[in-house]
PDB file of C-alpha atoms in Angstrom:
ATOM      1  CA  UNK A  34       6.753 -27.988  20.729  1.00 84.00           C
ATOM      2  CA  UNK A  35       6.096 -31.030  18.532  1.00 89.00           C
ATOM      3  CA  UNK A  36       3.645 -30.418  16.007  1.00 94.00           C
ATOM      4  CA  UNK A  37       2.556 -33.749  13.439  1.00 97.00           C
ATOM      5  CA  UNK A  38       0.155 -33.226  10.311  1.00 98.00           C
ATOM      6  CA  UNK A  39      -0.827 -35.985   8.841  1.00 98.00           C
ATOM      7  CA  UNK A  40      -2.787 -36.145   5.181  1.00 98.00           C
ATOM      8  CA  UNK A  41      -5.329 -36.950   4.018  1.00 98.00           C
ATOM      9  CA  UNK A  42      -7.817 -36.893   6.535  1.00 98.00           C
ATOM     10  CA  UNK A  43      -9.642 -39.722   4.503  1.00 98.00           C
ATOM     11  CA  UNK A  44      -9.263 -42.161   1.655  1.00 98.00           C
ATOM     12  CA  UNK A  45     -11.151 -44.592  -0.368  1.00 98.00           C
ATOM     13  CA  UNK A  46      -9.492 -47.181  -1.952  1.00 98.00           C
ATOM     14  CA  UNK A  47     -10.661 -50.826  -3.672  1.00 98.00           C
ATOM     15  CA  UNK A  48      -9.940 -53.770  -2.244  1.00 98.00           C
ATOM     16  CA  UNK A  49      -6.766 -55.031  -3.394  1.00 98.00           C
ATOM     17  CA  UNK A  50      -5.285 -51.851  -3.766  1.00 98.00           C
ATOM     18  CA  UNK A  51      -2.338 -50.090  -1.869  1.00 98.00           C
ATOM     19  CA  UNK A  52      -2.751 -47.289   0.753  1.00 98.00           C
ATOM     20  CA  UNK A  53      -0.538 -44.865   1.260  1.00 98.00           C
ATOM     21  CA  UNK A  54      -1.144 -42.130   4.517  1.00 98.00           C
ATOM     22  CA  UNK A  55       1.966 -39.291   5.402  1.00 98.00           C
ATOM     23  CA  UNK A  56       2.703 -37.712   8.461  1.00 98.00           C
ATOM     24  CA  UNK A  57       5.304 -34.653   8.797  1.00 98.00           C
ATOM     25  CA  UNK A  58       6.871 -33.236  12.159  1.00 97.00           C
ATOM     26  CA  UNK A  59       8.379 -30.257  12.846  1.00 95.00           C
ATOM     27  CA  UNK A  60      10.797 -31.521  15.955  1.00 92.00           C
ATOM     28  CA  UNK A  61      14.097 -32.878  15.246  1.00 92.00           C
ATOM     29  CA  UNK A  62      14.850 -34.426  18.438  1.00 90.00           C
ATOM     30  CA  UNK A  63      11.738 -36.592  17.763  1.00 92.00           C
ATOM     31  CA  UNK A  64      13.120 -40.504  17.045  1.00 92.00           C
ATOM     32  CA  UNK A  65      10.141 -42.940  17.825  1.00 93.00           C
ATOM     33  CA  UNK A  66       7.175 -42.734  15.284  1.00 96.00           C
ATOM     34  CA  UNK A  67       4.339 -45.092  16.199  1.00 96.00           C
ATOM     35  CA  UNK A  68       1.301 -45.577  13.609  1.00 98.00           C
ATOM     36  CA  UNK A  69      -2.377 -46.541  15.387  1.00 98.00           C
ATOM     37  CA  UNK A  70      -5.530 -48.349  14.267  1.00 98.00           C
ATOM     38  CA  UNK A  71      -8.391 -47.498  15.633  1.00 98.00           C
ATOM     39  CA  UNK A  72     -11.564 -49.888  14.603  1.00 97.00           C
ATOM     40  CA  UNK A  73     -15.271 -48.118  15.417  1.00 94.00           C
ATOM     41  CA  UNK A  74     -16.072 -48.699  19.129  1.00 91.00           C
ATOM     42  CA  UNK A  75     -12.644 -49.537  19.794  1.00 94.00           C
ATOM     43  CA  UNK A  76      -9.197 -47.860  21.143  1.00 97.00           C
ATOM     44  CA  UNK A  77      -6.347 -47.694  19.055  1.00 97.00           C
ATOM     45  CA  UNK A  78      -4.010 -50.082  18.444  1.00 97.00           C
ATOM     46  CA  UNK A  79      -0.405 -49.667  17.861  1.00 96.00           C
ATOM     47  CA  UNK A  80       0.458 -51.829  14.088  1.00 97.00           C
ATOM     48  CA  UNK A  81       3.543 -50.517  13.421  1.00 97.00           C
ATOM     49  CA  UNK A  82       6.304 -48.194  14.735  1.00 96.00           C
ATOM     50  CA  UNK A  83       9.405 -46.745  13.455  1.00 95.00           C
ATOM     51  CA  UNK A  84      12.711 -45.293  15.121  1.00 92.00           C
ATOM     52  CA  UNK A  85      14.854 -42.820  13.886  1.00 88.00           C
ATOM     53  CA  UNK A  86      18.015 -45.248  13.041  1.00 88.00           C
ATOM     54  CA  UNK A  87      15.970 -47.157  10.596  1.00 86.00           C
ATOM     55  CA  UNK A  88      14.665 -46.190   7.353  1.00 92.00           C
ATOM     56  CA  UNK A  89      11.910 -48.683   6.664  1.00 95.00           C
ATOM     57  CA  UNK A  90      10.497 -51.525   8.583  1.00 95.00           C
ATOM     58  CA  UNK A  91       7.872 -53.696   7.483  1.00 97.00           C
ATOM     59  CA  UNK A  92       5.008 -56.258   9.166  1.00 95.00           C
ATOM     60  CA  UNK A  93       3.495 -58.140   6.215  1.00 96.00           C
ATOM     61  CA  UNK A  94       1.132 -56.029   4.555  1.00 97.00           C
ATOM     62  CA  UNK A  95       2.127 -52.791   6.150  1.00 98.00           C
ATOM     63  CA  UNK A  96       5.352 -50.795   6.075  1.00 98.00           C
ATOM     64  CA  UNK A  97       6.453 -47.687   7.590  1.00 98.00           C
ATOM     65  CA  UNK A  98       9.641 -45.314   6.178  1.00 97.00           C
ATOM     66  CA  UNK A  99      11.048 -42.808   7.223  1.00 97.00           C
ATOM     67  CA  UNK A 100      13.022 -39.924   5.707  1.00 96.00           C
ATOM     68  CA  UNK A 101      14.612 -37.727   8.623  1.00 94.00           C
ATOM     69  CA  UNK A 102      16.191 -34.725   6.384  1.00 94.00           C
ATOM     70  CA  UNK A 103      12.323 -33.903   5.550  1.00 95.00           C
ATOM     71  CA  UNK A 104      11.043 -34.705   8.756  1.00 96.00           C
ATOM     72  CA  UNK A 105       8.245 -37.208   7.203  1.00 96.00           C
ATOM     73  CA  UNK A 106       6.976 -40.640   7.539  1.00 98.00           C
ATOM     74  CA  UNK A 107       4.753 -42.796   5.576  1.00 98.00           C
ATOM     75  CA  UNK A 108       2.424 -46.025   6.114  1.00 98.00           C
ATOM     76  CA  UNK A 109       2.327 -47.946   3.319  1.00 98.00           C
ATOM     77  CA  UNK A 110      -0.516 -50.938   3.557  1.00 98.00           C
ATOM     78  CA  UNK A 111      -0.303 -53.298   0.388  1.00 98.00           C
ATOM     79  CA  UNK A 112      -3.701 -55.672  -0.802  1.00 98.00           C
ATOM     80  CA  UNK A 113      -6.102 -54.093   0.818  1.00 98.00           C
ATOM     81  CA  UNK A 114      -8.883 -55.720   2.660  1.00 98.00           C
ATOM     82  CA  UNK A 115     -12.350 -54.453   3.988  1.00 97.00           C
ATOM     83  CA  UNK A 116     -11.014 -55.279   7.593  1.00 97.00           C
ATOM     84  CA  UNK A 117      -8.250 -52.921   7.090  1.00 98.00           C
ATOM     85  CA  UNK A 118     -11.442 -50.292   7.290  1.00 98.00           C
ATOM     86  CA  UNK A 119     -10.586 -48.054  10.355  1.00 98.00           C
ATOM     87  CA  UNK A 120      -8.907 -44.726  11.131  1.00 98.00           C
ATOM     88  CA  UNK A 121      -5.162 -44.775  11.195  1.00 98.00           C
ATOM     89  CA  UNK A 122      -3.465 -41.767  13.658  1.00 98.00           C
ATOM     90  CA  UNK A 123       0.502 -41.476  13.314  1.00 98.00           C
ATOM     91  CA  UNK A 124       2.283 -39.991  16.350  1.00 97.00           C
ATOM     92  CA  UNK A 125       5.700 -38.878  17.135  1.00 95.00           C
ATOM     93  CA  UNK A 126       7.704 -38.407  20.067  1.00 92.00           C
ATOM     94  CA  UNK A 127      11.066 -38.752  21.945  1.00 86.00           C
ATOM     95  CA  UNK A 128      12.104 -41.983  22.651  1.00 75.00           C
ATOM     96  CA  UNK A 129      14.497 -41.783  25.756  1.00 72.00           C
ATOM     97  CA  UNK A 130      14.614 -38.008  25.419  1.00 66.00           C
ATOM     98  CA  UNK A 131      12.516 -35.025  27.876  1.00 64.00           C
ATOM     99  CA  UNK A 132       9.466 -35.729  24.944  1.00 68.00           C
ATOM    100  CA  UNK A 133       8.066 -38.763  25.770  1.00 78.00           C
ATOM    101  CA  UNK A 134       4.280 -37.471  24.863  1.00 88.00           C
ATOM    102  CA  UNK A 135       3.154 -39.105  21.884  1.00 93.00           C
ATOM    103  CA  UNK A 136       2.309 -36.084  19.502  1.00 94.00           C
ATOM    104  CA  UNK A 137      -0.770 -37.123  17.446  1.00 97.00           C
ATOM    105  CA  UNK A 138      -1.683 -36.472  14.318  1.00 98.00           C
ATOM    106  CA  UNK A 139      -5.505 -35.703  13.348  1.00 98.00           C
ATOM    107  CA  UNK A 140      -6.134 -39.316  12.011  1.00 98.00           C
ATOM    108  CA  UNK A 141      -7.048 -40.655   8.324  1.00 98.00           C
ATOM    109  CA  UNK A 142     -10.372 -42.389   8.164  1.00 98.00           C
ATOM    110  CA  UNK A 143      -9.472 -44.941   5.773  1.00 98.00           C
ATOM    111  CA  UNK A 144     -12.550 -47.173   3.560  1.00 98.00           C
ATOM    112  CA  UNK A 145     -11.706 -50.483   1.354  1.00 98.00           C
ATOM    113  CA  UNK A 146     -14.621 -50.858  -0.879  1.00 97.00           C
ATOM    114  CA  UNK A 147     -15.349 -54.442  -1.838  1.00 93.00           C
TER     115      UNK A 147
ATOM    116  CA  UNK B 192       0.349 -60.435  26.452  1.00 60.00           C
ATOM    117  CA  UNK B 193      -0.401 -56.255  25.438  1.00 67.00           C
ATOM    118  CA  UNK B 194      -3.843 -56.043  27.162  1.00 92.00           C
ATOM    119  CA  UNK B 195      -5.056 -52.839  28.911  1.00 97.00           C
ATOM    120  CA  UNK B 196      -8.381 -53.713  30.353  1.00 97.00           C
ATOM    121  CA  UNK B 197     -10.531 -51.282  31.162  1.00 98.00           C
ATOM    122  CA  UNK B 198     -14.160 -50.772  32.955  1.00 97.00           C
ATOM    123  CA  UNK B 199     -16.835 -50.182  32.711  1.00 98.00           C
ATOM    124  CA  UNK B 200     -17.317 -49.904  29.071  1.00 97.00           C
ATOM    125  CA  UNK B 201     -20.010 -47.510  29.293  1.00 97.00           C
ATOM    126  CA  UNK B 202     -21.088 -45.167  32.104  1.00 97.00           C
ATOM    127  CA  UNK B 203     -23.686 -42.228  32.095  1.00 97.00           C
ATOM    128  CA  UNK B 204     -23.938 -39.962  34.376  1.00 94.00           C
ATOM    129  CA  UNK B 205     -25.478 -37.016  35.943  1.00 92.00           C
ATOM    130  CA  UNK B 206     -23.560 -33.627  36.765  1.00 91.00           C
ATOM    131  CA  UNK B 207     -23.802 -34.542  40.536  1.00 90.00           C
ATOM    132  CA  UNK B 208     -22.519 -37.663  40.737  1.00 91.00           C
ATOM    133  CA  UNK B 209     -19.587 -39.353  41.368  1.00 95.00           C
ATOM    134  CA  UNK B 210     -18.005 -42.349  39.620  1.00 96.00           C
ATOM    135  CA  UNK B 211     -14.769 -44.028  39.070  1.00 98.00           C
ATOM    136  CA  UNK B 212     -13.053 -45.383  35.765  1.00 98.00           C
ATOM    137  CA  UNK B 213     -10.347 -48.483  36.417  1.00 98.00           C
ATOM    138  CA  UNK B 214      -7.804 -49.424  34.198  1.00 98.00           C
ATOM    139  CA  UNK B 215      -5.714 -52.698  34.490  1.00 98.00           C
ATOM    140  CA  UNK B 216      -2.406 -53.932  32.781  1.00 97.00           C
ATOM    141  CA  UNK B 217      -0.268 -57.022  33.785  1.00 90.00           C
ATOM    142  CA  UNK B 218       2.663 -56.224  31.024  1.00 93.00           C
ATOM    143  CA  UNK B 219       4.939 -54.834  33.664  1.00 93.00           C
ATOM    144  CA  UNK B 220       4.951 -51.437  32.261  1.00 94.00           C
ATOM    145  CA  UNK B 221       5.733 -48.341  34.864  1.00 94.00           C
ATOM    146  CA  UNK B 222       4.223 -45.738  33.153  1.00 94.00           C
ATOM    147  CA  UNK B 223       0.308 -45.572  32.621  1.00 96.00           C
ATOM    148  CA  UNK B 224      -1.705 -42.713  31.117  1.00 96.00           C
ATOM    149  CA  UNK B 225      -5.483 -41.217  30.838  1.00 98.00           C
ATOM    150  CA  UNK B 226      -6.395 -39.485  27.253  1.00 98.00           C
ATOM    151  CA  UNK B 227     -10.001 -38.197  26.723  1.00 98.00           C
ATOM    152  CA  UNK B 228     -10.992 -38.567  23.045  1.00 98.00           C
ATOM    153  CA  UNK B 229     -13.356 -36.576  21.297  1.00 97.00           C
ATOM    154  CA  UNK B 230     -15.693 -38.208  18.306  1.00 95.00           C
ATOM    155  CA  UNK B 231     -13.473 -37.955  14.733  1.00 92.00           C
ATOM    156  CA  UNK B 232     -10.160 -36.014  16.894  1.00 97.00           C
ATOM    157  CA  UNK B 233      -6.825 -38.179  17.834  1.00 98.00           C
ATOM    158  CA  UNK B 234      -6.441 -38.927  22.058  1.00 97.00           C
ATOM    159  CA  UNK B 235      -5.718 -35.985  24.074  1.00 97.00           C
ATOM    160  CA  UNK B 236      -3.277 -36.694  27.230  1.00 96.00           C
ATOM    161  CA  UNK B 237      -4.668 -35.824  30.591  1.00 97.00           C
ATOM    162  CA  UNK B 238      -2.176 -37.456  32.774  1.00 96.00           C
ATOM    163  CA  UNK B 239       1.006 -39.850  33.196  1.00 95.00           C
ATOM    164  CA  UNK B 240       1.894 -41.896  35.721  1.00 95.00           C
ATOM    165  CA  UNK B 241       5.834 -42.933  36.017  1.00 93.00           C
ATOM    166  CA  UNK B 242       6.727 -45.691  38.550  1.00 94.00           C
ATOM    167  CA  UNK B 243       3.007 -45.046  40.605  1.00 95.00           C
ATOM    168  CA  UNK B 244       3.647 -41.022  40.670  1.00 95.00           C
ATOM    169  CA  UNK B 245       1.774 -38.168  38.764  1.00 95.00           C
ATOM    170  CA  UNK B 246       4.100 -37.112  36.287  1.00 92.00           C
ATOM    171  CA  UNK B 247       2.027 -35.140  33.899  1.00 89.00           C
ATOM    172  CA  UNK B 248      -1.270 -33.276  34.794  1.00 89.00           C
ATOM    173  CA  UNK B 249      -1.906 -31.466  31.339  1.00 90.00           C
ATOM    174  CA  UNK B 250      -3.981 -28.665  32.888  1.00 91.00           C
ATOM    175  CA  UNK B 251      -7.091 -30.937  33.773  1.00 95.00           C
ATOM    176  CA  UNK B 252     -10.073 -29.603  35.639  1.00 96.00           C
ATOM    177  CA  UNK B 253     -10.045 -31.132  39.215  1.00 95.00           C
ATOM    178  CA  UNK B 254     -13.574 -32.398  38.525  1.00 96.00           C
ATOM    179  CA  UNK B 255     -11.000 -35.091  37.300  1.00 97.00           C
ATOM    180  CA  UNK B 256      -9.032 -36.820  39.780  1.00 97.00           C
ATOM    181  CA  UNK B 257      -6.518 -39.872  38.826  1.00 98.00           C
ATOM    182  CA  UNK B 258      -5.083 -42.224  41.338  1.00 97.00           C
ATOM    183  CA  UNK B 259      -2.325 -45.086  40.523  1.00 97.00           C
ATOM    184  CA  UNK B 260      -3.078 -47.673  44.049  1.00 95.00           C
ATOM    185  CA  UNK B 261      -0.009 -49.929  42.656  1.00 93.00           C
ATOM    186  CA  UNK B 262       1.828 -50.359  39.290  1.00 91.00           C
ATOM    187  CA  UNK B 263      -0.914 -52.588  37.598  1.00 96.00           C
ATOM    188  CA  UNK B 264      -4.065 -50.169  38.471  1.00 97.00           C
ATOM    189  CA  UNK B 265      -4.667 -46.755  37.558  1.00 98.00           C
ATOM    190  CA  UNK B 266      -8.014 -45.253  38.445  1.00 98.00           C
ATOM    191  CA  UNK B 267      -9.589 -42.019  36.942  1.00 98.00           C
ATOM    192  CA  UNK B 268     -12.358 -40.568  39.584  1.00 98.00           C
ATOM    193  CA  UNK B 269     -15.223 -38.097  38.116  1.00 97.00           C
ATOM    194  CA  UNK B 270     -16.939 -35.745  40.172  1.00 95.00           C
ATOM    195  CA  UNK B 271     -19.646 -32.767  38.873  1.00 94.00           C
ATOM    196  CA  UNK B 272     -18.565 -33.368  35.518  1.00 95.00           C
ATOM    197  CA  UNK B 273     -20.145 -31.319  32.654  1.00 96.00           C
ATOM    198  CA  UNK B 274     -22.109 -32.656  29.421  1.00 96.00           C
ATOM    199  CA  UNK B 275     -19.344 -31.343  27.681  1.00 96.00           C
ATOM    200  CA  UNK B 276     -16.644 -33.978  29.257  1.00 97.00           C
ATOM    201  CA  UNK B 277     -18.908 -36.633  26.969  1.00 97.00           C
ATOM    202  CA  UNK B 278     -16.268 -38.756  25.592  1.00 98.00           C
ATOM    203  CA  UNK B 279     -13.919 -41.777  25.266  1.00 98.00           C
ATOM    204  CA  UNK B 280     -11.652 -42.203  27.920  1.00 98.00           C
ATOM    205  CA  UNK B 281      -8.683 -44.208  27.116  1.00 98.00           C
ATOM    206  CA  UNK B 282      -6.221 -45.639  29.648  1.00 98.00           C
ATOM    207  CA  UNK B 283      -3.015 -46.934  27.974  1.00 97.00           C
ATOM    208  CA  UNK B 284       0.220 -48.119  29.268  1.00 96.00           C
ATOM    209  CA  UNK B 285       3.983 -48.451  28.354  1.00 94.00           C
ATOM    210  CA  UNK B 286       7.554 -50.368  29.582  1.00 91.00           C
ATOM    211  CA  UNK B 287       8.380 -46.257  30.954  1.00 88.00           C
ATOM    212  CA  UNK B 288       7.427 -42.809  29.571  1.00 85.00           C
ATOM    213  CA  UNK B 289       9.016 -42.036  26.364  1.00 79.00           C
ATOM    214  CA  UNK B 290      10.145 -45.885  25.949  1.00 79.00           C
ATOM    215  CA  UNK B 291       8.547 -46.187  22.735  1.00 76.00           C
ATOM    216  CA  UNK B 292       5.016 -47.977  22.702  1.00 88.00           C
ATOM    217  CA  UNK B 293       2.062 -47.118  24.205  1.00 94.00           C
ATOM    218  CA  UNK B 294      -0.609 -50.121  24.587  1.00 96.00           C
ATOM    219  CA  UNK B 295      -4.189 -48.784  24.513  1.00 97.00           C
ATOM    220  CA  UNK B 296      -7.127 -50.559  26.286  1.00 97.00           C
ATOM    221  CA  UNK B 297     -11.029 -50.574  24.749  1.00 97.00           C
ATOM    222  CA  UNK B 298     -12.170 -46.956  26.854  1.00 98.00           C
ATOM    223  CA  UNK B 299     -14.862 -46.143  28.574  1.00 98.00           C
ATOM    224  CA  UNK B 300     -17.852 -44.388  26.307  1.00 98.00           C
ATOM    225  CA  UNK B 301     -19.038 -41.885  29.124  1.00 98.00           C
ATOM    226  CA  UNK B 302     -22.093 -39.775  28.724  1.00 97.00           C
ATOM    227  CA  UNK B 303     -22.804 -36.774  31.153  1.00 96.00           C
ATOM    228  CA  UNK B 304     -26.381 -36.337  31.308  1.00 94.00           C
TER     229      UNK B 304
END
């Protein structure tokens, strides 16, 4: 079955600064990546998603990419901001396909220092 | 409109009682889900409903019973539940299973006392 790992499990960055967080997969016939924020007290909340037929997409200060041939995606979040504070779980599964379980990964607890 | 509502926001409970978890979306979407999530761990599926039938039952304990009344509501019933089952319970929806999105609504924080 799918399996995602996703690295690292946290980061600190200053405010301002860009964030980078990676996820790999092992299964090819996953094609929909989704990316998640989830605030303290909260459920997650789907920022960003990517499918297979598109390299990069972008939503402001965030952008996903994808690279199929290594099985790995990245979010990217540029200008960092104390809000953006949360932990951030990418997920993959099979859009349209047997798969449609989102496979998490384990999260990154991301902090924007002031 | 992506809102999954969900209630009540907290419960506790004791290992004989009985309670019920509701989750409510008005997006249209035909496929609705229950994840259990640990503290610091991702959501862990428990079930999927697909057009108002049980598609998925990822080896739950029957202490948990789900129930989808129509295509809006999903319900989650708890019965003898252990302290261990202490956790967020997320209810999340999308347009159909493995159609891309899945909309997540606030959970309930349940404690089993």
């Amino acid at each position: 079955g799918e399996n995602v790992e996703q690295h690292p499990s946290t980061l600190s960055v200053q405010e301002g600064d860009s964030a980078v967080i990676k996820c790999t997969y092992s299964d090819s016939a996953s094609n929909y990546f989704p990316w998640y924020k989830q605030e303290l007290g909260k459920g997650p909340q789907l920022i960003i998603d990517i499918r297979s037929n598109v390299g990069e997409k972008k939503d402001q200060r965030i952008a996903v990419t994808l690279n199929k041939t290594a099985k790995h995606f990245s979010l990217h979040i540029t200008e960092t901001q104390p809000e953006d504070s949360a932990v951030y779980f990418c997920a993959a599964s099979s859009y349209g396909g047997s798969q449609g379980n989102l496979i998490f990964g384990k999260g990154t607890k991301l902090s924007v220092k002031p | 409109d992506t809102e999954v509502t969900q209630t009540p926001k907290h419960l506790v409970m004791g290992m004989t009682n009985k309670k019920s978890l509701k989750c409510e979306q008005h997006m249209g979407h035909r496929a609705m889900y229950w994840y259990k999530q640990k503290a610091k761990k991702p959501p862990e599926l428990m079930f999927v409903y697909s057009y108002e039938k049980l598609s998925i039952n990822e080896s739950v304990p029957s202490r948990f019973s789900p129930e989808c009344p129509n295509s809006s509501l999903l319900n989650l019933h708890l019965h003898a539940l252990q302290p261990e089952d202490s956790a967020l319970y997320l209810c999340a929806s999308s347009q159909d299973w493995a159609s891309g999105g899945q909309y997540f609504g606030p959970g309930t924080r349940l404690t089993v006392t």
